[in-house]
Coordinates of C-alpha atoms in Angstrom, one line a residue:
M1 CA -23.9 4.3 16.4
T2 CA -22.9 7.7 14.0
L3 CA -19.9 7.7 11.8
S4 CA -18.3 10.2 14.1
E5 CA -19.1 7.9 17.0
M6 CA -17.5 4.9 15.2
K7 CA -14.4 6.9 14.4
E8 CA -14.4 7.9 17.9
R9 CA -14.6 4.6 19.3
K10 CA -11.9 3.2 16.8
K11 CA -9.5 5.8 18.2
E12 CA -10.5 4.6 21.5
L13 CA -9.8 0.9 20.8
G14 CA -6.8 1.6 18.7
Y15 CA -8.3 -0.4 16.0
S16 CA -6.5 -0.4 12.5
Y17 CA -8.8 -0.5 9.4
E18 CA -7.7 -4.2 8.8
Q19 CA -8.5 -5.1 12.3
I20 CA -12.2 -4.0 12.1
A21 CA -12.3 -6.0 8.6
D22 CA -11.0 -8.9 10.2
K23 CA -13.4 -9.1 12.9
S24 CA -16.5 -7.9 10.8
G25 CA -16.0 -9.8 7.7
V26 CA -16.4 -6.6 5.7
P27 CA -14.1 -6.1 2.9
L28 CA -10.9 -4.2 3.8
S29 CA -11.7 -1.6 1.1
T30 CA -15.5 -1.2 1.9
V31 CA -14.1 -0.2 5.6
Q32 CA -12.1 2.4 4.6
K33 CA -14.4 3.8 2.4
V34 CA -17.0 4.1 5.1
F35 CA -14.6 5.7 7.6
S36 CA -13.3 8.1 4.9
G37 CA -16.7 9.0 3.8
A38 CA -16.0 8.0 0.4
T39 CA -19.2 6.2 0.5
Q40 CA -22.1 8.5 1.0
S41 CA -24.7 5.7 1.8
P42 CA -23.3 2.6 3.3
R43 CA -25.3 -0.3 3.4
Y44 CA -26.9 -0.8 6.4
D45 CA -25.9 -4.5 7.2
T46 CA -22.2 -3.0 6.4
L47 CA -22.7 -0.8 9.2
L48 CA -24.3 -3.1 11.5
A49 CA -21.3 -5.4 11.2
I50 CA -18.6 -2.6 11.9
E51 CA -20.8 -1.4 14.7
K52 CA -20.9 -4.5 16.3
V53 CA -17.3 -4.8 16.2
L54 CA -16.7 -1.4 17.5
K55 CA -19.4 -2.2 20.7
N56 CA -18.4 -5.6 21.7
Y57 CA -14.7 -5.8 22.2
P58 CA -13.2 -4.1 25.3
T59 CA -9.9 -2.2 24.7
T60 CA -7.5 -5.1 26.5
Q61 CA -8.8 -7.6 24.0
I62 CA -7.7 -6.0 20.9
S63 CA -5.3 -3.3 21.2
E64 CA -2.1 -4.3 20.3
A65 CA 0.9 -4.3 22.8
A66 CA 2.3 -0.7 23.4
I67 CA 6.0 -0.3 21.8
S68 CA 8.8 1.6 23.4
Y69 CA 12.4 2.1 21.6
G70 CA 14.5 4.1 23.9
S71 CA 13.0 7.8 23.8
L72 CA 10.1 6.9 21.8
P73 CA 6.6 7.7 23.5
V74 CA 5.0 4.6 24.7
K75 CA 1.9 4.5 22.5
K76 CA -0.8 1.7 21.5
Q77 CA -0.7 0.6 18.0
G78 CA -3.3 2.9 16.1
E79 CA -2.0 5.7 18.1
Y80 CA 1.3 6.5 16.2
T81 CA 2.0 9.5 14.1
I82 CA 4.2 10.5 11.2
E83 CA 6.2 12.4 13.8
D84 CA 6.9 9.3 15.4
Y85 CA 7.8 7.6 12.1
Y86 CA 10.4 10.3 11.4
N87 CA 11.7 9.6 15.1
W88 CA 12.2 5.9 14.8
P89 CA 15.4 4.7 15.1
E90 CA 17.3 4.9 11.6
D91 CA 18.6 1.0 11.5
E92 CA 14.9 -0.1 11.6
R93 CA 12.9 0.0 8.6
I94 CA 8.9 0.7 9.1
E95 CA 5.9 1.6 7.4
L96 CA 3.0 3.6 9.2
I97 CA -0.6 2.4 8.3
D98 CA -3.7 4.0 10.1
G99 CA -1.4 4.7 13.0
V100 CA -0.1 1.3 13.3
I101 CA 3.9 0.6 12.9
Y102 CA 4.5 -2.5 10.7
H103 CA 8.1 -3.5 10.5
V104 CA 10.1 -4.4 7.0
S105 CA 13.0 -6.6 6.7
M106 CA 15.5 -5.9 4.3
P107 CA 14.7 -7.2 0.7
S108 CA 16.8 -10.1 -0.8
I109 CA 19.0 -9.9 -4.1
R110 CA 16.2 -11.1 -6.1
H111 CA 13.7 -8.9 -4.8
Q112 CA 15.9 -5.5 -5.5
S113 CA 17.1 -6.9 -9.1
I114 CA 12.9 -7.2 -10.1
V115 CA 12.8 -3.5 -8.7
G116 CA 15.9 -2.3 -10.6
E117 CA 14.9 -3.7 -13.6
I118 CA 11.0 -2.3 -13.9
D119 CA 12.5 1.2 -12.4
F120 CA 15.0 1.2 -15.1
I121 CA 12.3 0.3 -17.8
F122 CA 9.9 2.8 -16.4
K123 CA 12.4 5.6 -16.5
S124 CA 13.7 4.7 -20.1
H125 CA 10.0 5.0 -21.0
V126 CA 9.4 8.7 -19.5
K127 CA 12.8 9.9 -20.6
R128 CA 12.4 8.4 -24.2
N129 CA 8.8 10.1 -24.5
H130 CA 9.6 13.3 -22.5
G131 CA 6.8 12.2 -20.3
K132 CA 5.7 14.3 -17.6
C133 CA 5.5 11.4 -15.0
S134 CA 8.3 10.7 -12.1
V135 CA 9.9 7.3 -11.6
F136 CA 11.0 6.7 -7.7
G137 CA 12.4 3.4 -6.6
A138 CA 12.3 2.1 -3.2
G139 CA 12.9 4.4 -0.5
I140 CA 10.8 7.3 -0.9
D141 CA 8.1 8.2 1.6
V142 CA 4.5 8.5 0.5
R143 CA 2.0 10.2 2.7
L144 CA -0.6 8.2 1.1
D145 CA -3.7 9.7 2.8
C146 CA -2.3 13.3 3.4
D147 CA -3.1 13.1 7.0
D148 CA -0.4 12.4 9.9
R149 CA -1.3 8.3 10.5
T150 CA 0.1 6.8 7.3
M151 CA 3.7 6.7 5.6
V152 CA 4.3 4.1 3.1
V153 CA 7.3 3.2 1.0
P154 CA 6.3 1.4 -2.0
D155 CA 8.7 -0.5 -3.9
I156 CA 8.2 1.5 -7.2
S157 CA 6.0 4.8 -7.4
V158 CA 5.0 6.6 -10.6
V159 CA 3.7 10.0 -10.1
C160 CA 2.5 12.4 -12.9
E161 CA 1.2 15.0 -10.6
K162 CA 4.4 17.4 -9.6
D163 CA 2.0 19.2 -7.1
K164 CA 2.5 16.1 -4.9
F165 CA 6.2 16.6 -4.9
T166 CA 7.5 17.8 -1.0
P167 CA 11.3 18.1 -0.4
Q168 CA 10.6 15.2 2.5
Y169 CA 7.6 13.0 0.8
L170 CA 5.3 12.4 -1.8
D171 CA 2.1 14.1 -0.7
G172 CA -0.9 11.8 -2.0
A173 CA -1.6 8.7 -4.0
P174 CA 1.1 7.8 -6.7
D175 CA -0.4 6.8 -10.1
L176 CA 1.2 3.5 -10.5
V177 CA 2.7 1.6 -7.6
V178 CA 4.6 -1.8 -7.7
E179 CA 5.2 -3.7 -4.7
V180 CA 7.4 -7.0 -4.9
L181 CA 6.3 -9.4 -2.2
S182 CA 8.8 -10.9 0.5
P183 CA 7.8 -12.6 3.8
S184 CA 7.5 -9.7 6.0
T185 CA 5.3 -7.8 3.5
R186 CA 3.3 -10.3 1.8
K187 CA -0.1 -10.4 3.8
K188 CA 0.2 -6.3 4.2
D189 CA 1.0 -5.7 0.2
M190 CA -1.7 -8.3 -0.6
T191 CA -4.3 -7.1 1.9
L192 CA -4.1 -3.8 3.6
K193 CA -2.1 -1.9 1.0
L194 CA -4.5 -3.0 -1.8
G195 CA -7.2 -1.6 0.0
K196 CA -5.3 1.7 0.9
Y197 CA -3.9 2.0 -2.8
A198 CA -7.6 1.8 -3.9
V199 CA -9.3 4.0 -1.7
A200 CA -6.3 6.6 -2.0
G201 CA -6.6 7.2 -5.8
V202 CA -3.8 4.9 -7.0
R203 CA -4.6 4.1 -10.6
E204 CA -2.6 1.0 -11.2
Y205 CA -1.2 -1.1 -8.8
W206 CA 1.2 -4.4 -9.5
I207 CA 2.0 -7.0 -7.0
I208 CA 4.7 -9.3 -7.8
D209 CA 5.3 -12.4 -6.2
P210 CA 9.2 -13.4 -6.8
K211 CA 8.7 -17.1 -5.5
K212 CA 5.5 -18.2 -7.4
E213 CA 6.9 -15.7 -10.5
T214 CA 3.3 -14.4 -11.0
V215 CA 2.0 -10.8 -11.2
I216 CA -1.2 -9.4 -10.5
V217 CA -2.2 -6.0 -11.9
Y218 CA -4.9 -4.0 -10.6
E219 CA -6.5 -1.2 -12.6
F220 CA -8.9 0.7 -10.2
S221 CA -11.6 2.9 -11.2
R222 CA -12.2 6.1 -9.9
E223 CA -16.1 6.1 -10.4
D224 CA -17.1 2.6 -9.3
E225 CA -15.1 0.2 -7.2
A226 CA -17.0 -2.6 -9.3
D227 CA -15.3 -1.6 -12.4
T228 CA -11.7 -2.6 -10.9
Q229 CA -10.0 -4.8 -13.9
I230 CA -7.6 -7.5 -12.4
H231 CA -5.1 -8.9 -14.8
F232 CA -2.9 -12.2 -13.7
Y233 CA 0.5 -12.7 -15.4
T234 CA 3.4 -14.9 -14.9
F235 CA 7.2 -14.2 -15.9
E236 CA 6.5 -15.7 -19.0
N237 CA 4.3 -12.6 -20.2
Q238 CA 5.1 -8.9 -21.3
I239 CA 3.0 -6.8 -19.3
P240 CA 1.5 -3.5 -20.7
V241 CA 1.6 -0.7 -18.2
G242 CA -2.2 0.6 -18.4
I243 CA -1.7 4.3 -17.2
W244 CA 0.7 4.7 -20.4
N245 CA -2.0 2.8 -22.6
G246 CA 0.1 0.0 -23.1
E247 CA 3.0 2.3 -25.1
C248 CA 5.4 0.7 -22.2
V249 CA 5.7 -3.0 -22.0
V250 CA 7.4 -4.8 -19.2
D251 CA 9.1 -7.9 -20.6
F252 CA 9.1 -10.6 -17.8
V253 CA 10.9 -13.3 -19.7
E254 CA 13.7 -11.0 -20.2
I255 CA 13.6 -10.4 -16.2
K256 CA 13.5 -13.9 -15.5
S257 CA 16.1 -14.7 -17.7
Y258 CA 18.4 -11.9 -16.3
L259 CA 17.9 -13.9 -12.6
N260 CA 18.5 -17.0 -13.9
E261 CA 22.0 -15.4 -15.1
L262 CA 22.5 -14.0 -11.8
S263 CA 21.3 -17.5 -10.0
L264 CA 18.7 -15.9 -8.2

């Protein structure tokens, strides 16, 4: 099966990259790179595993139930577009990833407090140093893949290239993304979004677990996936920001103290 045939079959079945990775055992980031063409010469066993999934599962087995909301078109998961995203009922928080709609619950006060503190630290650093980067808190749409099938809403996005700004959304990968985990986003943030951000060109990705009080920082290499650096921290650490060469530091001891003062 050629790559073009794989793409056509994926579209026909309504598979997301996550579903293919799940069923084939191939890492999510590898699946995304194969389909995007980022990997010029995929390993034969990788292609074979993906091909087996695409060939062996009939549509009725793997396509998620169609979703219908009022006047919205009835589509299978995997077929939704940015047009559907912007036509979605305003009282429902969603993200669109590879044509699949993901519902997102309202964040907790603890969640929002952590986002607010980090957002303030980042913005203060940029302002103090007359930096060229812009910091956006939650609520900013990011057209991550520059296509019509993915629109994510990170908790914090740092963008250093002004040509990515549009009146409606950020067009392309931010330089740094911060996601604070919640029950409705944990799996997506730690697996699906991790792979998407790596492939799209995000330079640094922070995953904050407010319940376990841990932070995982990924510094992605644009040249070689194997060179990705992963750092593990807790709320007892001061964490340097990689894209700013450690000149900005987030003191989680202070953030934890602030949360304790609020009894959060």
